[in-house]
Amino acid sequence: NAGVMQNPRHLVRRRGQEARLRCSPMKGHSHVYWYRQLPEEGLKFMVYLQKENIIDESGMPKERFSAEFPKEGPSILRIQQVVRGDSAAYFCASSPQTGQPLSGANVLTFGAGSRLTVL
Amino acid sequence: RKEVEQDPGPFNVPEGATVAFNCTYSNSASQSFFWYRQDCRKEPKLLMSVYSSGNEDGRFTAQLNRASQYISLLIRDSKLSDSATYLCVVNSGYSSASKIIFGSGTRLSIRP
């Protein structure tokens, strides 16, 4: 049972290019979360998706960032026209469900992350 | 005020010592709480859930104080391998749009 798979693990882009980060959740998990972690800082929530639905994107920057989780295939975090400040580790996590906090059903499992470097 | 606050540390303690961290949260409606561990340049991994009655897993004990809105993590007989950043995580409610909020982490370094 593979865990959360993220690729690429490392991505280098020049300013103005596009970055696409992919995340396949654990088998049986239908909820995907994207987090960003800047060097020496904590994880910052970006977006929460279920299949074909964006549930909460309150942490997404208003411009250049978008996310999707299609019916088939991985979730994708897309960053257009990257800038140096986008350099960070982007972690994807999945969970089987939310809404039952004491059952542990909403425990997150993280992928190994995608490290974006913008030159 | 941040939704979840942790002392960033670093805590630098000798092997075998007992160390404790606290984490405070601002949303009194928060329902589930966790401690995650993150090693340098790795992904966070669940250490333990935190239940109202408190819970223990080997050398690790987690406590929840709803009245004062904080959770704690106690590590006894610390090992070199316990060196990591410990993240407090709070789930703010039942809604399907709930956010799971991570604290910025407390860095722990165990010295020989």
Short mmCIF file of C-alpha atoms in Angstrom, two decimals:
data_model
loop_
_atom_site.label_atom_id
_atom_site.label_comp_id
_atom_site.label_asym_id
_atom_site.label_seq_id
_atom_site.Cartn_x
_atom_site.Cartn_y
_atom_site.Cartn_z
CA ASN A 1 0.00 0.00 0.00
CA ALA A 2 1.95 2.96 -1.28
CA GLY A 3 1.83 6.11 0.77
CA VAL A 4 1.21 9.60 -0.52
CA MET A 5 3.28 10.03 -3.66
CA GLN A 6 4.57 13.39 -4.73
CA ASN A 7 6.57 14.30 -7.78
CA PRO A 8 8.83 15.77 -8.72
CA ARG A 9 10.84 15.65 -5.50
CA HIS A 10 12.95 18.54 -6.67
CA LEU A 11 12.10 21.13 -9.27
CA VAL A 12 14.18 24.07 -10.48
CA ARG A 13 12.55 26.86 -12.42
CA ARG A 14 13.62 30.27 -13.65
CA ARG A 15 11.56 33.32 -12.81
CA GLY A 16 8.50 33.55 -15.02
CA GLN A 17 8.24 29.84 -15.74
CA GLU A 18 5.48 27.52 -14.58
CA ALA A 19 5.74 24.86 -11.91
CA ARG A 20 3.46 21.84 -11.69
CA LEU A 21 3.53 19.66 -8.62
CA ARG A 22 1.67 16.38 -8.48
CA CYS A 23 0.25 14.40 -5.61
CA SER A 24 -1.36 10.98 -5.55
CA PRO A 25 -3.11 10.31 -2.23
CA MET A 26 -2.96 7.09 -0.33
CA LYS A 27 -5.22 4.37 -1.63
CA GLY A 28 -8.67 4.84 -0.19
CA HIS A 29 -8.10 8.48 0.71
CA SER A 30 -10.36 11.01 -0.94
CA HIS A 31 -9.19 14.23 0.70
CA VAL A 32 -6.06 16.08 -0.34
CA TYR A 33 -4.38 19.01 1.36
CA TRP A 34 -1.52 21.14 0.09
CA TYR A 35 0.82 22.91 2.48
CA ARG A 36 3.80 25.17 1.88
CA GLN A 37 6.82 25.31 4.14
CA LEU A 38 9.37 28.07 3.83
CA PRO A 39 12.88 27.47 5.20
CA GLU A 40 12.91 27.50 9.02
CA GLU A 41 9.15 28.08 9.13
CA GLY A 42 6.07 26.01 9.86
CA LEU A 43 3.61 24.49 7.44
CA LYS A 44 1.10 26.90 5.98
CA PHE A 45 -2.23 25.58 4.73
CA MET A 46 -2.93 26.36 1.09
CA VAL A 47 -5.87 24.35 -0.21
CA TYR A 48 -8.10 21.40 0.61
CA LEU A 49 -9.67 19.36 -2.17
CA GLN A 50 -11.85 16.38 -2.71
CA LYS A 51 -12.29 14.73 -6.09
CA GLU A 52 -13.38 17.39 -8.60
CA ASN A 53 -14.05 19.90 -5.81
CA ILE A 54 -12.08 22.62 -4.13
CA ILE A 55 -13.40 22.66 -0.58
CA ASP A 56 -11.27 25.36 0.99
CA GLU A 57 -8.72 27.50 -0.82
CA SER A 58 -8.45 30.21 1.78
CA GLY A 59 -4.70 29.72 2.05
CA MET A 60 -3.98 30.09 -1.65
CA PRO A 61 -2.42 33.30 -2.92
CA LYS A 62 -4.93 35.19 -5.02
CA GLU A 63 -2.84 35.14 -8.17
CA ARG A 64 -0.66 32.65 -10.01
CA PHE A 65 -1.59 29.66 -7.84
CA SER A 66 -4.22 27.08 -8.68
CA ALA A 67 -5.02 23.54 -7.65
CA GLU A 68 -7.15 20.72 -8.94
CA PHE A 69 -8.00 17.15 -8.09
CA PRO A 70 -9.61 15.59 -11.14
CA LYS A 71 -11.81 12.54 -11.18
CA GLU A 72 -8.93 10.54 -12.58
CA GLY A 73 -5.29 11.15 -11.83
CA PRO A 74 -3.32 13.02 -9.22
CA SER A 75 -3.98 16.34 -7.60
CA ILE A 76 -1.96 19.13 -9.20
CA LEU A 77 -0.69 22.35 -7.69
CA ARG A 78 0.16 24.80 -10.42
CA ILE A 79 2.22 27.94 -9.96
CA GLN A 80 2.38 30.28 -12.92
CA GLN A 81 5.09 32.89 -13.52
CA VAL A 82 7.12 31.76 -10.54
CA VAL A 83 9.09 34.27 -8.47
CA ARG A 84 11.97 33.70 -6.08
CA GLY A 85 9.61 33.93 -3.10
CA ASP A 86 7.86 30.78 -4.31
CA SER A 87 10.94 28.74 -3.43
CA ALA A 88 9.76 26.38 -0.72
CA ALA A 89 8.87 22.81 0.10
CA TYR A 90 5.34 21.94 -0.95
CA PHE A 91 3.82 19.08 0.98
CA CYS A 92 0.73 17.18 0.03
CA ALA A 93 -1.24 15.21 2.60
CA SER A 94 -4.24 12.98 2.34
CA SER A 95 -6.85 11.73 4.76
CA PRO A 96 -9.74 9.31 4.50
CA GLN A 97 -12.34 11.76 5.76
CA THR A 98 -13.02 14.67 8.06
CA GLY A 99 -15.78 15.35 10.50
CA GLN A 100 -15.05 12.65 13.06
CA PRO A 101 -12.27 14.20 15.07
CA LEU A 102 -12.13 11.71 17.89
CA SER A 103 -12.00 8.68 15.67
CA GLY A 104 -8.66 9.64 14.25
CA ALA A 105 -10.19 9.34 10.82
CA ASN A 106 -8.92 12.74 9.84
CA VAL A 107 -5.27 12.05 10.57
CA LEU A 108 -3.10 13.34 7.79
CA THR A 109 -0.48 11.32 5.99
CA PHE A 110 2.11 13.38 4.20
CA GLY A 111 4.07 12.81 1.06
CA ALA A 112 7.81 13.41 1.00
CA GLY A 113 7.31 16.86 -0.48
CA SER A 114 8.34 18.69 -3.61
CA ARG A 115 11.13 21.22 -3.20
CA LEU A 116 10.83 24.10 -5.61
CA THR A 117 13.80 26.33 -6.27
CA VAL A 118 13.29 29.45 -8.35
CA LEU A 119 16.46 30.90 -9.84
CA ARG B 1 -2.99 36.05 17.95
CA LYS B 2 -1.98 32.95 16.00
CA GLU B 3 -4.48 30.09 15.93
CA VAL B 4 -1.86 27.66 17.19
CA GLU B 5 1.22 28.83 19.06
CA GLN B 6 4.33 26.95 20.09
CA ASP B 7 7.58 27.91 21.73
CA PRO B 8 10.02 27.61 18.80
CA GLY B 9 12.91 26.55 21.02
CA PRO B 10 15.40 25.22 20.40
CA PHE B 11 15.38 22.99 23.44
CA ASN B 12 18.83 21.54 23.94
CA VAL B 13 18.83 18.78 26.55
CA PRO B 14 21.14 15.90 27.48
CA GLU B 15 20.33 12.34 26.60
CA GLY B 16 18.16 10.75 29.27
CA ALA B 17 16.52 14.00 30.31
CA THR B 18 12.80 14.65 30.47
CA VAL B 19 11.53 17.48 28.31
CA ALA B 20 8.07 18.99 27.88
CA PHE B 21 6.53 21.32 25.32
CA ASN B 22 3.27 23.20 25.38
CA CYS B 23 1.08 24.39 22.56
CA THR B 24 -1.82 26.83 22.88
CA TYR B 25 -4.77 27.17 20.52
CA SER B 26 -7.22 30.03 20.15
CA ASN B 27 -10.37 28.34 18.82
CA SER B 28 -12.34 26.95 21.74
CA ALA B 29 -14.40 24.87 19.30
CA SER B 30 -11.35 22.83 18.29
CA GLN B 31 -12.03 19.15 18.59
CA SER B 32 -9.02 17.10 17.64
CA PHE B 33 -5.38 17.50 18.45
CA PHE B 34 -2.20 15.82 17.35
CA TRP B 35 1.54 15.92 17.71
CA TYR B 36 3.58 15.42 14.57
CA ARG B 37 7.32 15.04 14.29
CA GLN B 38 9.36 16.47 11.44
CA ASP B 39 12.97 15.61 10.83
CA CYS B 40 15.17 18.03 8.93
CA ARG B 41 14.10 18.27 5.27
CA LYS B 42 11.61 15.44 5.69
CA GLU B 43 7.83 15.25 5.78
CA PRO B 44 5.87 15.53 9.03
CA LYS B 45 4.85 12.22 10.53
CA LEU B 46 2.17 11.56 13.09
CA LEU B 47 3.62 11.00 16.54
CA MET B 48 0.41 10.68 18.48
CA SER B 49 -3.16 11.88 18.75
CA VAL B 50 -4.14 13.74 21.90
CA TYR B 51 -7.26 12.67 23.74
CA SER B 52 -9.20 14.42 26.48
CA SER B 53 -8.17 11.86 29.05
CA GLY B 54 -4.51 12.14 28.12
CA ASN B 55 -2.61 9.34 26.52
CA GLU B 56 0.74 7.69 26.69
CA ASP B 57 2.82 5.86 24.12
CA GLY B 58 6.03 4.49 25.56
CA ARG B 59 8.21 7.42 26.58
CA PHE B 60 5.75 9.96 25.18
CA THR B 61 2.79 11.41 27.07
CA ALA B 62 0.28 13.85 25.61
CA GLN B 63 -2.17 15.91 27.63
CA LEU B 64 -5.08 18.16 26.69
CA ASN B 65 -6.33 21.02 28.86
CA ARG B 66 -9.53 22.36 27.31
CA ALA B 67 -10.13 24.97 30.00
CA SER B 68 -6.80 26.64 29.31
CA GLN B 69 -6.75 25.65 25.64
CA TYR B 70 -3.39 24.00 25.50
CA ILE B 71 -1.89 20.62 24.77
CA SER B 72 1.40 19.29 25.99
CA LEU B 73 3.94 16.67 25.04
CA LEU B 74 6.26 15.08 27.56
CA ILE B 75 9.23 13.00 26.49
CA ARG B 76 10.91 10.89 29.16
CA ASP B 77 14.37 9.33 28.98
CA SER B 78 15.13 11.24 25.79
CA LYS B 79 17.21 9.58 23.07
CA LEU B 80 19.48 11.11 20.47
CA SER B 81 16.94 9.98 17.87
CA ASP B 82 14.30 12.21 19.45
CA SER B 83 16.06 15.24 17.96
CA ALA B 84 13.52 16.76 15.58
CA THR B 85 10.93 19.49 15.29
CA TYR B 86 7.65 18.73 17.04
CA LEU B 87 4.53 20.18 15.44
CA CYS B 88 1.31 20.80 17.32
CA VAL B 89 -1.73 20.27 15.10
CA VAL B 90 -5.29 21.35 15.79
CA ASN B 91 -8.42 20.52 13.83
CA SER B 92 -10.86 23.37 14.22
CA GLY B 93 -14.18 21.64 13.79
CA TYR B 94 -16.56 19.25 12.11
CA SER B 95 -17.17 21.12 8.91
CA SER B 96 -15.93 19.54 5.74
CA ALA B 97 -14.17 22.82 5.07
CA SER B 98 -12.32 22.72 8.36
CA LYS B 99 -8.69 23.51 8.32
CA ILE B 100 -6.10 21.51 10.12
CA ILE B 101 -3.78 24.09 11.60
CA PHE B 102 -0.10 23.42 12.23
CA GLY B 103 1.96 25.23 14.78
CA SER B 104 5.35 26.47 13.67
CA GLY B 105 7.03 23.72 15.64
CA THR B 106 9.34 23.33 18.59
CA ARG B 107 12.89 22.29 17.81
CA LEU B 108 14.42 19.71 20.10
CA SER B 109 18.08 18.78 20.11
CA ILE B 110 19.31 15.94 22.30
CA ARG B 111 23.02 16.00 23.09
CA PRO B 112 25.11 12.97 24.09
#
